[in-house]
Amino acid sequence: MIEVYFWPTPNGHKITIFLEEAGLDYRVVPVNIAKGDQFKPDFLKIAPNNRMPAIIDYAPADGGEPVSVFESGAILVYLAEKTGRFMPADLRGRMKTLEWLFWQVGGLGPIAGQTHHFNAYIEEKIPYAISRFVNETNRLYGVLDRQLAGKDFIAGEYTIADMACYPWTVSHQRQSQKLEDFPNVQRWHNAMKARPAVMASYSKGEVYRSPDYKMSEEDKKILFGQTAESVRAAAKGA
Ligand SMILES: N[C@@H](CCC(=O)N[C@@H](CS)C(=O)NCC(=O)O)C(=O)O
């Protein structure tokens, strides 16, 4: 049994897509990030970065104590190794998968996240910030489009790299990107969207937060006002 600390955001969906694809037995522990659950002492013990997702595996492969993992990329690698699935066994396929997984966690995710922030979440419109992040997101979609040319999936076969990247292309409109400008991304995106496991990940996520959710001013204070002091204060409670 795997416990997944989850909220229906792109990083959260990466993990439930894997769990659904692999048919693993899992239980969701909701972490409502707009209400400050990411600062709860119990969560902090397994997720020192105060960010979801995180998992606890109560039946790790070594038969020992439960294993907790934070950081979505590390979780996907952990689950791929645990199940022997969605990561090619050969050296070249494995490295290709890891390259694109790291590309997502170091590039597409953080850049698209800042694009959401400046483009959609805040009232103040800062033209330089918007064009900086929208353009960089556009470049990254272009890179992904080239990688997907002549391939069904990012690393050739279906892997954790696809599970990591797809959720960040779901909100392409919020990033001011048009999928029609990236035909290979569009084809791949539509194929991903139609996978039963991907559909299950999103429909189960809606139980926790509706897709029409709009951030309130209170939510914004929790999400956008964080400093080192927020982490110190949370750690004191741990
Ligand atoms: N690098 C982390 C990023 C995780 C992350 O940013 N999670 C967001 C939601 S997508 C979160 O927990 N936000 C809470 C907050 O900003 O306080 C990962 O890939 O797991």
Coordinates of N, CA and C and ligand atoms in Angstrom, one line a residue:
M1 N 0.9 -1.2 0.0 CA 0.0 0.0 0.0 C 0.9 1.3 0.0
I2 N 0.5 2.2 -0.9 CA 1.3 3.4 -1.0 C 0.4 4.6 -0.6
E3 N 0.9 5.4 0.3 CA 0.1 6.6 0.6 C 0.7 7.7 -0.2
V4 N -0.2 8.5 -0.9 CA 0.3 9.6 -1.7 C -0.3 10.9 -1.2
Y5 N 0.6 11.8 -0.8 CA 0.3 13.1 -0.3 C 0.1 14.0 -1.6
F6 N -1.2 14.4 -1.8 CA -1.6 14.8 -3.1 C -2.5 16.0 -3.1
W7 N -2.4 16.8 -4.1 CA -3.3 17.9 -4.4 C -3.4 17.9 -5.9
P8 N -4.6 18.2 -6.5 CA -4.7 18.0 -8.0 C -4.1 19.2 -8.8
T9 N -2.8 19.2 -8.7 CA -2.0 20.2 -9.5 C -1.1 19.3 -10.5
P10 N -0.4 20.0 -11.4 CA 0.4 19.2 -12.3 C 1.4 18.3 -11.6
N11 N 2.1 18.7 -10.6 CA 3.1 17.9 -9.9 C 2.4 16.7 -9.2
G12 N 1.2 16.9 -8.7 CA 0.4 15.9 -8.0 C 0.0 14.8 -9.0
H13 N -0.5 15.3 -10.2 CA -1.0 14.3 -11.1 C 0.1 13.4 -11.7
K14 N 1.3 13.8 -11.7 CA 2.4 13.0 -12.2 C 2.4 11.6 -11.5
I15 N 2.1 11.7 -10.2 CA 2.2 10.5 -9.3 C 1.0 9.7 -9.5
T16 N -0.2 10.3 -9.5 CA -1.4 9.5 -9.6 C -1.5 8.8 -11.0
I17 N -0.9 9.5 -12.0 CA -0.9 8.9 -13.3 C -0.1 7.6 -13.2
F18 N 1.1 7.6 -12.6 CA 1.9 6.4 -12.5 C 1.1 5.3 -11.7
L19 N 0.5 5.7 -10.6 CA -0.1 4.7 -9.7 C -1.3 4.1 -10.4
E20 N -2.0 4.9 -11.2 CA -3.1 4.3 -12.0 C -2.6 3.4 -13.1
E21 N -1.6 3.9 -13.8 CA -1.0 3.0 -14.9 C -0.6 1.7 -14.4
A22 N 0.1 1.7 -13.2 CA 0.7 0.5 -12.7 C -0.3 -0.4 -11.9
G23 N -1.5 0.2 -11.6 CA -2.5 -0.5 -10.9 C -2.1 -0.8 -9.4
L24 N -1.3 0.1 -8.9 CA -0.8 -0.1 -7.5 C -1.9 0.3 -6.5
D25 N -1.9 -0.4 -5.4 CA -2.9 -0.1 -4.3 C -2.4 1.2 -3.7
Y26 N -3.2 2.3 -3.7 CA -2.8 3.5 -3.1 C -3.9 4.2 -2.4
R27 N -3.5 5.1 -1.4 CA -4.5 5.8 -0.7 C -4.1 7.3 -0.7
V28 N -5.0 8.2 -1.1 CA -4.7 9.6 -1.2 C -4.8 10.3 0.2
V29 N -3.7 11.0 0.6 CA -3.8 11.9 1.7 C -3.9 13.3 1.2
P30 N -5.0 14.0 1.2 CA -5.1 15.3 0.6 C -4.2 16.3 1.3
V31 N -3.5 17.1 0.5 CA -2.6 18.2 1.1 C -3.2 19.5 0.4
N32 N -4.1 20.2 1.1 CA -4.7 21.4 0.5 C -3.7 22.5 0.6
I33 N -3.0 22.8 -0.5 CA -1.9 23.7 -0.4 C -2.4 25.2 -0.3
A34 N -3.7 25.4 -0.7 CA -4.3 26.7 -0.6 C -4.7 27.0 0.9
K35 N -4.7 26.0 1.7 CA -5.1 26.2 3.1 C -3.9 26.0 4.1
G36 N -2.8 25.7 3.5 CA -1.6 25.6 4.3 C -1.2 24.2 4.9
D37 N -1.8 23.2 4.3 CA -1.5 21.8 4.7 C -0.1 21.4 4.5
Q38 N 0.6 22.1 3.6 CA 2.0 21.8 3.3 C 2.9 22.2 4.4
F39 N 2.3 23.0 5.4 CA 3.2 23.4 6.6 C 2.8 22.6 7.8
K40 N 2.0 21.5 7.7 CA 1.7 20.8 8.9 C 2.9 19.9 9.3
P41 N 3.1 19.8 10.6 CA 4.3 19.1 11.1 C 4.4 17.7 10.6
D42 N 3.3 16.9 10.5 CA 3.5 15.5 10.0 C 3.9 15.5 8.6
F43 N 3.4 16.4 7.8 CA 3.8 16.5 6.4 C 5.2 16.9 6.2
L44 N 5.6 17.8 7.0 CA 7.0 18.3 7.0 C 8.0 17.2 7.3
K45 N 7.6 16.2 8.1 CA 8.6 15.1 8.4 C 8.9 14.3 7.1
I46 N 8.0 14.2 6.2 CA 8.3 13.4 5.0 C 8.6 14.3 3.8
A47 N 8.2 15.6 3.9 CA 8.4 16.5 2.8 C 9.0 17.9 3.3
P48 N 10.4 17.8 3.5 CA 11.0 19.0 4.1 C 11.0 20.3 3.3
N49 N 10.6 20.1 2.0 CA 10.5 21.3 1.1 C 9.1 22.0 1.2
N50 N 8.3 21.4 2.0 CA 6.9 22.0 2.1 C 6.1 22.0 0.8
R51 N 6.4 21.0 0.0 CA 5.7 21.0 -1.3 C 5.2 19.5 -1.4
M52 N 3.9 19.4 -2.0 CA 3.5 18.1 -2.4 C 3.9 17.9 -3.9
P53 N 4.0 16.7 -4.4 CA 3.7 15.4 -3.8 C 4.8 14.8 -3.0
A54 N 4.3 13.8 -2.2 CA 5.3 12.9 -1.4 C 4.5 11.6 -1.3
I55 N 5.3 10.6 -1.1 CA 4.7 9.2 -0.9 C 5.3 8.6 0.4
I56 N 4.5 7.6 0.9 CA 5.1 6.7 1.9 C 4.8 5.3 1.3
D57 N 5.8 4.5 1.1 CA 5.6 3.1 0.7 C 5.7 2.2 1.9
Y58 N 4.6 1.6 2.2 CA 4.5 0.7 3.4 C 5.0 -0.7 3.1
A59 N 5.3 -1.0 1.9 CA 5.9 -2.3 1.5 C 7.1 -2.2 0.6
P60 N 8.1 -1.6 1.1 CA 9.3 -1.3 0.2 C 10.0 -2.6 -0.2
A61 N 10.7 -2.6 -1.3 CA 11.3 -3.8 -1.9 C 12.2 -4.5 -1.0
D62 N 12.9 -3.7 -0.1 CA 13.9 -4.4 0.8 C 13.2 -5.0 2.1
G63 N 11.9 -4.9 2.2 CA 11.2 -5.5 3.3 C 11.4 -4.8 4.6
G64 N 12.0 -3.6 4.6 CA 12.3 -2.9 5.8 C 11.2 -1.9 6.2
E65 N 11.5 -1.0 7.0 CA 10.6 0.1 7.5 C 10.0 0.8 6.3
P66 N 8.8 1.5 6.4 CA 8.3 2.3 5.3 C 9.3 3.3 4.8
V67 N 9.2 3.5 3.5 CA 10.1 4.5 2.9 C 9.3 5.7 2.4
S68 N 9.7 6.9 2.8 CA 9.0 8.1 2.3 C 9.9 8.8 1.2
V69 N 9.3 9.4 0.2 CA 10.0 10.0 -0.8 C 9.3 11.3 -1.2
F70 N 10.1 12.4 -1.2 CA 9.5 13.7 -1.7 C 10.2 14.1 -3.0
E71 N 9.7 15.1 -3.8 CA 10.1 15.5 -5.1 C 9.6 14.5 -6.1
S72 N 8.7 15.1 -7.0 CA 8.0 14.2 -8.0 C 8.9 13.4 -8.9
G73 N 10.1 14.0 -9.3 CA 11.0 13.2 -10.1 C 11.5 12.0 -9.4
A74 N 11.9 12.2 -8.1 CA 12.5 11.1 -7.3 C 11.4 10.1 -7.1
I75 N 10.2 10.5 -6.9 CA 9.1 9.6 -6.6 C 8.8 8.7 -7.9
L76 N 8.9 9.3 -9.1 CA 8.6 8.6 -10.3 C 9.7 7.5 -10.5
V77 N 11.0 7.9 -10.2 CA 12.1 7.0 -10.4 C 11.9 5.8 -9.3
Y78 N 11.5 6.2 -8.1 CA 11.3 5.2 -7.1 C 10.3 4.2 -7.5
L79 N 9.1 4.7 -8.0 CA 8.0 3.8 -8.4 C 8.4 2.9 -9.6
A80 N 9.2 3.6 -10.5 CA 9.6 2.8 -11.7 C 10.5 1.7 -11.3
E81 N 11.4 1.9 -10.3 CA 12.3 0.9 -9.9 C 11.6 -0.2 -9.1
K82 N 10.6 0.3 -8.3 CA 9.9 -0.7 -7.5 C 9.1 -1.7 -8.3
T83 N 8.5 -1.2 -9.4 CA 7.6 -2.0 -10.2 C 8.3 -2.6 -11.4
G84 N 9.5 -2.0 -11.8 CA 10.1 -2.5 -13.0 C 9.3 -2.0 -14.3
R85 N 8.6 -0.9 -14.1 CA 7.8 -0.5 -15.3 C 8.0 1.0 -15.6
F86 N 7.7 1.3 -16.8 CA 7.8 2.7 -17.4 C 9.2 3.3 -17.3
M87 N 10.2 2.5 -17.3 CA 11.6 2.9 -17.4 C 12.3 1.8 -18.2
P88 N 12.8 2.2 -19.4 CA 13.4 1.1 -20.2 C 14.6 0.4 -19.4
A89 N 14.8 -0.8 -19.6 CA 15.8 -1.6 -18.9 C 17.2 -1.3 -19.5
D90 N 17.2 -1.0 -20.8 CA 18.6 -0.8 -21.4 C 19.1 0.5 -21.1
L91 N 20.5 0.6 -21.1 CA 21.2 1.8 -20.7 C 20.8 3.0 -21.4
R92 N 20.6 2.9 -22.8 CA 20.3 4.1 -23.6 C 18.9 4.6 -23.4
G93 N 18.0 3.6 -23.3 CA 16.6 4.0 -23.1 C 16.4 4.6 -21.7
R94 N 17.1 4.0 -20.7 CA 17.0 4.6 -19.3 C 17.5 6.0 -19.3
M95 N 18.7 6.2 -19.9 CA 19.3 7.6 -19.9 C 18.4 8.6 -20.6
K96 N 17.8 8.2 -21.7 CA 16.9 9.1 -22.5 C 15.7 9.5 -21.6
T97 N 15.2 8.5 -20.9 CA 14.1 8.7 -20.0 C 14.5 9.7 -18.9
L98 N 15.6 9.5 -18.3 CA 16.1 10.3 -17.2 C 16.4 11.7 -17.7
E99 N 17.0 11.9 -18.9 CA 17.2 13.2 -19.4 C 16.0 14.0 -19.5
W100 N 14.9 13.4 -20.0 CA 13.7 14.1 -20.2 C 12.9 14.3 -18.9
L101 N 13.1 13.4 -18.0 CA 12.5 13.6 -16.7 C 13.1 14.8 -16.0
F102 N 14.5 14.9 -16.1 CA 15.2 16.0 -15.4 C 14.9 17.3 -16.2
W103 N 14.7 17.2 -17.5 CA 14.3 18.4 -18.3 C 13.0 18.9 -17.8
Q104 N 12.1 18.0 -17.5 CA 10.8 18.5 -17.0 C 10.9 19.1 -15.6
V105 N 11.6 18.4 -14.7 CA 11.6 18.9 -13.3 C 12.5 20.1 -13.1
G106 N 13.5 20.3 -14.0 CA 14.4 21.5 -13.9 C 14.0 22.6 -14.9
G107 N 13.1 22.3 -15.9 CA 12.8 23.3 -16.9 C 11.3 23.5 -17.1
L108 N 10.7 22.6 -17.7 CA 9.3 22.8 -18.1 C 8.4 23.2 -16.9
G109 N 8.6 22.4 -15.8 CA 7.7 22.6 -14.6 C 7.9 24.0 -14.0
P110 N 9.2 24.3 -13.6 CA 9.4 25.6 -12.9 C 9.1 26.8 -13.8
I111 N 9.4 26.7 -15.1 CA 9.1 27.8 -16.0 C 7.6 28.0 -16.3
A112 N 6.9 26.9 -16.5 CA 5.5 27.0 -16.8 C 4.8 27.4 -15.5
G113 N 5.3 27.0 -14.3 CA 4.8 27.4 -13.0 C 4.9 29.0 -12.9
Q114 N 6.0 29.5 -13.2 CA 6.2 31.0 -13.2 C 5.3 31.7 -14.2
T115 N 5.1 31.0 -15.4 CA 4.2 31.6 -16.4 C 2.8 31.7 -15.8
H116 N 2.3 30.6 -15.2 CA 1.0 30.6 -14.5 C 0.9 31.8 -13.6
H117 N 2.0 32.0 -12.8 CA 2.0 33.0 -11.7 C 1.8 34.4 -12.4
F118 N 2.7 34.7 -13.3 CA 2.7 36.1 -13.8 C 1.6 36.3 -14.8
N119 N 1.2 35.3 -15.6 CA 0.2 35.4 -16.6 C -1.2 35.3 -16.1
A120 N -1.4 34.5 -15.1 CA -2.8 34.2 -14.7 C -3.2 34.4 -13.2
Y121 N -2.2 34.2 -12.3 CA -2.6 34.2 -10.9 C -2.7 35.6 -10.3
I122 N -1.8 36.5 -10.7 CA -1.7 37.8 -10.0 C -2.4 38.9 -10.8
E123 N -3.0 39.9 -10.1 CA -3.7 40.9 -10.7 C -2.8 41.8 -11.5
E124 N -1.6 42.1 -10.9 CA -0.7 43.1 -11.5 C -0.1 42.4 -12.7
K125 N -0.1 43.2 -13.8 CA 0.4 42.6 -15.1 C 1.8 43.3 -15.3
I126 N 2.8 42.4 -15.3 CA 4.2 42.9 -15.4 C 4.7 42.5 -16.8
P127 N 4.7 43.4 -17.8 CA 4.9 42.9 -19.1 C 6.2 42.1 -19.3
Y128 N 7.3 42.6 -18.7 CA 8.6 41.9 -18.8 C 8.5 40.5 -18.3
A129 N 8.0 40.3 -17.1 CA 7.9 39.0 -16.5 C 7.0 38.1 -17.4
I130 N 5.9 38.6 -17.9 CA 5.0 37.8 -18.7 C 5.7 37.4 -20.0
S131 N 6.4 38.3 -20.7 CA 7.0 37.9 -21.9 C 8.1 37.0 -21.7
R132 N 8.9 37.2 -20.6 CA 10.0 36.4 -20.3 C 9.6 34.9 -20.1
F133 N 8.5 34.7 -19.3 CA 8.1 33.3 -19.0 C 7.3 32.7 -20.1
V134 N 6.4 33.5 -20.8 CA 5.6 32.9 -21.9 C 6.6 32.5 -23.0
N135 N 7.6 33.4 -23.3 CA 8.5 33.0 -24.4 C 9.4 31.8 -24.0
E136 N 9.8 31.7 -22.8 CA 10.6 30.5 -22.4 C 9.8 29.3 -22.5
T137 N 8.5 29.4 -22.0 CA 7.6 28.2 -22.1 C 7.4 27.8 -23.6
N138 N 7.3 28.8 -24.5 CA 7.2 28.6 -25.9 C 8.4 27.9 -26.4
R139 N 9.6 28.3 -26.0 CA 10.8 27.6 -26.4 C 10.8 26.2 -26.0
L140 N 10.4 25.9 -24.7 CA 10.4 24.6 -24.2 C 9.4 23.7 -25.0
Y141 N 8.2 24.2 -25.3 CA 7.2 23.5 -26.1 C 7.9 23.1 -27.5
G142 N 8.7 24.1 -28.0 CA 9.3 23.8 -29.3 C 10.3 22.7 -29.2
V143 N 11.1 22.7 -28.1 CA 12.0 21.6 -27.8 C 11.3 20.3 -27.7
L144 N 10.2 20.2 -27.0 CA 9.5 19.0 -26.8 C 8.9 18.5 -28.2
D145 N 8.5 19.5 -29.0 CA 7.9 19.2 -30.3 C 9.0 18.5 -31.2
R146 N 10.2 19.0 -31.1 CA 11.3 18.3 -31.9 C 11.5 16.9 -31.4
Q147 N 11.6 16.8 -30.1 CA 11.8 15.5 -29.5 C 10.8 14.4 -29.9
L148 N 9.5 14.9 -30.0 CA 8.4 14.0 -30.3 C 8.2 13.7 -31.8
A149 N 9.0 14.4 -32.6 CA 8.9 14.1 -34.1 C 9.2 12.7 -34.4
G150 N 8.3 12.0 -35.1 CA 8.5 10.6 -35.5 C 8.4 9.6 -34.3
K151 N 8.0 10.1 -33.1 CA 7.9 9.1 -32.0 C 6.5 9.2 -31.3
D152 N 6.1 8.1 -30.8 CA 4.8 8.1 -30.0 C 5.0 8.8 -28.7
F153 N 6.1 8.5 -28.1 CA 6.4 9.0 -26.7 C 7.8 9.7 -26.6
I154 N 8.0 10.4 -25.6 CA 9.2 11.2 -25.5 C 10.5 10.4 -25.6
A155 N 10.5 9.3 -24.9 CA 11.8 8.5 -25.0 C 11.6 7.3 -25.9
G156 N 10.6 7.4 -26.8 CA 10.3 6.3 -27.8 C 9.1 5.5 -27.2
E157 N 9.4 4.7 -26.1 CA 8.3 4.0 -25.5 C 7.7 4.8 -24.4
Y158 N 6.5 4.4 -23.9 CA 5.9 5.1 -22.8 C 6.6 5.0 -21.5
T159 N 7.0 6.2 -20.9 CA 7.8 6.1 -19.7 C 7.4 7.2 -18.7
I160 N 8.1 7.2 -17.6 CA 7.8 8.3 -16.6 C 8.1 9.7 -17.1
A161 N 8.9 9.8 -18.2 CA 9.1 11.2 -18.8 C 7.8 11.7 -19.3
D162 N 7.0 10.9 -19.9 CA 5.7 11.3 -20.4 C 4.8 11.7 -19.3
M163 N 4.8 10.9 -18.2 CA 3.9 11.1 -17.0 C 4.3 12.5 -16.4
A164 N 5.6 12.8 -16.4 CA 6.1 14.0 -15.8 C 5.7 15.3 -16.7
C165 N 5.8 15.1 -18.0 CA 5.6 16.3 -18.9 C 4.1 16.6 -19.1
Y166 N 3.3 15.5 -19.3 CA 2.0 15.8 -19.8 C 1.2 16.7 -18.9
P167 N 1.2 16.6 -17.5 CA 0.4 17.5 -16.7 C 0.7 18.9 -16.9
W168 N 1.9 19.2 -17.3 CA 2.3 20.6 -17.5 C 1.8 21.2 -18.8
T169 N 1.4 20.3 -19.7 CA 0.8 20.8 -21.0 C -0.7 20.9 -20.9
V170 N -1.3 20.4 -19.8 CA -2.8 20.4 -19.7 C -3.2 21.9 -19.7
S171 N -2.5 22.7 -19.0 CA -2.9 24.1 -18.8 C -2.2 25.0 -19.8
H172 N -2.0 24.5 -21.1 CA -1.3 25.3 -22.1 C -1.9 26.7 -22.3
Q173 N -3.3 26.8 -22.2 CA -3.9 28.1 -22.5 C -3.5 29.1 -21.4
R174 N -3.4 28.6 -20.2 CA -2.9 29.5 -19.1 C -1.5 30.0 -19.4
Q175 N -0.8 29.2 -20.2 CA 0.6 29.6 -20.5 C 0.7 30.4 -21.8
S176 N -0.5 30.7 -22.4 CA -0.5 31.4 -23.7 C 0.1 30.6 -24.8
Q177 N 0.0 29.3 -24.7 CA 0.5 28.4 -25.8 C -0.6 27.8 -26.6
K178 N -0.4 27.7 -27.9 CA -1.4 27.0 -28.7 C -0.9 25.7 -29.2
L179 N -1.6 24.6 -28.8 CA -1.1 23.3 -29.2 C -1.0 23.1 -30.7
E180 N -1.8 23.8 -31.5 CA -1.8 23.6 -32.9 C -0.4 24.1 -33.5
D181 N 0.3 25.0 -32.7 CA 1.6 25.4 -33.2 C 2.7 24.3 -33.0
F182 N 2.3 23.3 -32.3 CA 3.3 22.2 -32.0 C 2.6 20.9 -32.3
P183 N 2.6 20.5 -33.6 CA 1.8 19.3 -34.0 C 2.2 18.0 -33.3
N184 N 3.5 17.8 -33.0 CA 3.9 16.6 -32.4 C 3.5 16.6 -30.9
V185 N 3.6 17.7 -30.3 CA 3.1 17.8 -28.9 C 1.6 17.6 -28.9
Q186 N 0.9 18.2 -29.8 CA -0.6 18.1 -29.8 C -1.0 16.6 -30.0
R187 N -0.4 15.9 -30.9 CA -0.7 14.5 -31.1 C -0.4 13.7 -29.9
W188 N 0.7 13.9 -29.3 CA 1.1 13.2 -28.0 C 0.2 13.5 -26.9
H189 N -0.1 14.8 -26.8 CA -1.0 15.3 -25.7 C -2.4 14.6 -25.8
N190 N -2.9 14.6 -27.0 CA -4.2 13.9 -27.2 C -4.2 12.4 -26.9
A191 N -3.1 11.8 -27.2 CA -2.9 10.4 -26.9 C -2.8 10.1 -25.4
M192 N -2.1 11.0 -24.8 CA -2.0 10.9 -23.3 C -3.3 11.1 -22.6
K193 N -4.0 12.2 -23.1 CA -5.3 12.5 -22.5 C -6.3 11.4 -22.6
A194 N -6.2 10.6 -23.6 CA -7.2 9.5 -23.9 C -6.8 8.2 -23.1
R195 N -5.7 8.2 -22.4 CA -5.3 7.0 -21.7 C -6.2 6.8 -20.5
P196 N -6.8 5.6 -20.3 CA -7.7 5.5 -19.1 C -7.1 5.8 -17.8
A197 N -5.8 5.5 -17.6 CA -5.1 5.9 -16.3 C -5.0 7.4 -16.1
V198 N -4.8 8.1 -17.2 CA -4.6 9.6 -17.1 C -6.0 10.1 -16.8
M199 N -7.0 9.6 -17.5 CA -8.4 10.1 -17.2 C -8.8 9.8 -15.8
A200 N -8.4 8.7 -15.3 CA -8.7 8.3 -13.9 C -8.0 9.2 -12.9
S201 N -6.7 9.6 -13.2 CA -6.0 10.5 -12.3 C -6.7 11.8 -12.2
Y202 N -7.2 12.3 -13.4 CA -7.8 13.6 -13.3 C -9.2 13.6 -12.7
S203 N -10.0 12.5 -13.1 CA -11.3 12.5 -12.5 C -11.3 12.3 -11.0
K204 N -10.3 11.5 -10.5 CA -10.2 11.3 -9.1 C -9.7 12.5 -8.4
G205 N -8.9 13.3 -9.1 CA -8.4 14.6 -8.5 C -9.5 15.6 -8.3
E206 N -10.5 15.5 -9.1 CA -11.6 16.5 -9.0 C -12.4 16.4 -7.7
V207 N -12.3 15.3 -7.1 CA -13.0 15.1 -5.8 C -12.4 16.1 -4.8
Y208 N -11.2 16.4 -4.9 CA -10.5 17.3 -3.9 C -10.6 18.8 -4.3
R209 N -10.6 19.1 -5.6 CA -10.7 20.5 -6.0 C -11.3 20.5 -7.4
S210 N -12.4 21.3 -7.6 CA -13.0 21.4 -8.9 C -12.1 22.0 -9.9
P211 N -12.2 21.6 -11.2 CA -11.3 22.3 -12.2 C -11.7 23.8 -12.4
D212 N -12.9 24.2 -11.9 CA -13.2 25.6 -12.0 C -12.7 26.5 -10.8
Y213 N -12.0 25.8 -9.9 CA -11.5 26.5 -8.7 C -10.8 27.8 -9.1
K214 N -11.1 28.9 -8.4 CA -10.4 30.2 -8.5 C -9.7 30.5 -7.2
M215 N -8.5 30.9 -7.2 CA -7.8 31.2 -6.0 C -8.4 32.4 -5.3
S216 N -8.6 32.3 -4.0 CA -9.1 33.5 -3.3 C -7.9 34.3 -2.8
E217 N -8.2 35.5 -2.3 CA -7.1 36.4 -1.8 C -6.4 35.7 -0.6
E218 N -7.2 35.0 0.2 CA -6.7 34.2 1.4 C -5.7 33.1 0.9
D219 N -6.2 32.4 -0.2 CA -5.3 31.3 -0.7 C -4.0 31.9 -1.2
K220 N -4.1 33.1 -1.9 CA -2.9 33.7 -2.4 C -1.9 34.1 -1.3
K221 N -2.5 34.5 -0.2 CA -1.6 34.9 0.9 C -0.8 33.7 1.4
I222 N -1.4 32.6 1.4 CA -0.7 31.3 1.9 C 0.3 30.9 0.8
L223 N -0.1 31.0 -0.4 CA 0.7 30.4 -1.5 C 1.9 31.3 -1.9
F224 N 1.6 32.6 -1.9 CA 2.6 33.6 -2.5 C 3.4 34.4 -1.5
G225 N 3.1 34.2 -0.2 CA 3.8 35.1 0.7 C 4.9 34.3 1.5
Q226 N 5.4 33.2 1.0 CA 6.3 32.4 1.8 C 7.8 32.9 1.8
T227 N 8.4 32.8 2.9 CA 9.8 33.1 3.0 C 10.5 32.0 3.9
A228 N 11.7 32.1 4.2 CA 12.4 31.2 5.1 C 11.7 31.1 6.4
E229 N 11.1 32.2 6.8 CA 10.4 32.3 8.1 C 9.2 31.3 8.1
S230 N 8.6 31.2 7.0 CA 7.4 30.3 6.9 C 7.9 28.9 7.2
V231 N 9.0 28.5 6.7 CA 9.6 27.2 6.9 C 10.0 27.0 8.4
R232 N 10.7 28.0 8.9 CA 11.1 28.0 10.3 C 9.9 27.8 11.3
A233 N 8.9 28.6 11.0 CA 7.7 28.5 11.9 C 7.1 27.1 11.8
A234 N 7.0 26.6 10.6 CA 6.4 25.2 10.4 C 7.2 24.2 11.1
A235 N 8.6 24.3 11.0 CA 9.5 23.4 11.6 C 9.4 23.4 13.1
K236 N 9.1 24.6 13.7 CA 9.0 24.6 15.2 C 7.8 23.8 15.7
G237 N 6.8 23.7 14.8 CA 5.6 22.9 15.2 C 5.9 21.4 15.0
A238 N 7.0 21.0 14.3 CA 7.2 19.6 13.9 C 7.8 18.8 15.1
Ligands
LIG1 N1 10.1 20.3 -7.3 C1 8.8 19.9 -6.7 C2 7.8 20.9 -6.9 C3 6.5 20.6 -6.1 C4 5.6 21.8 -6.1 O1 6.0 22.9 -6.4 N2 4.4 21.5 -5.6 C5 3.4 22.6 -5.5 C6 2.1 22.3 -6.2 S1 2.4 21.9 -7.9 C7 3.1 22.9 -4.0 O2 3.2 22.0 -3.2 N3 2.9 24.1 -3.7 C8 2.6 24.5 -2.4 C9 3.1 25.9 -2.1 O3 3.5 26.6 -3.1 O4 3.1 26.4 -1.0 C10 8.4 18.5 -7.2 O5 8.6 18.3 -8.4 O6 7.8 17.7 -6.5

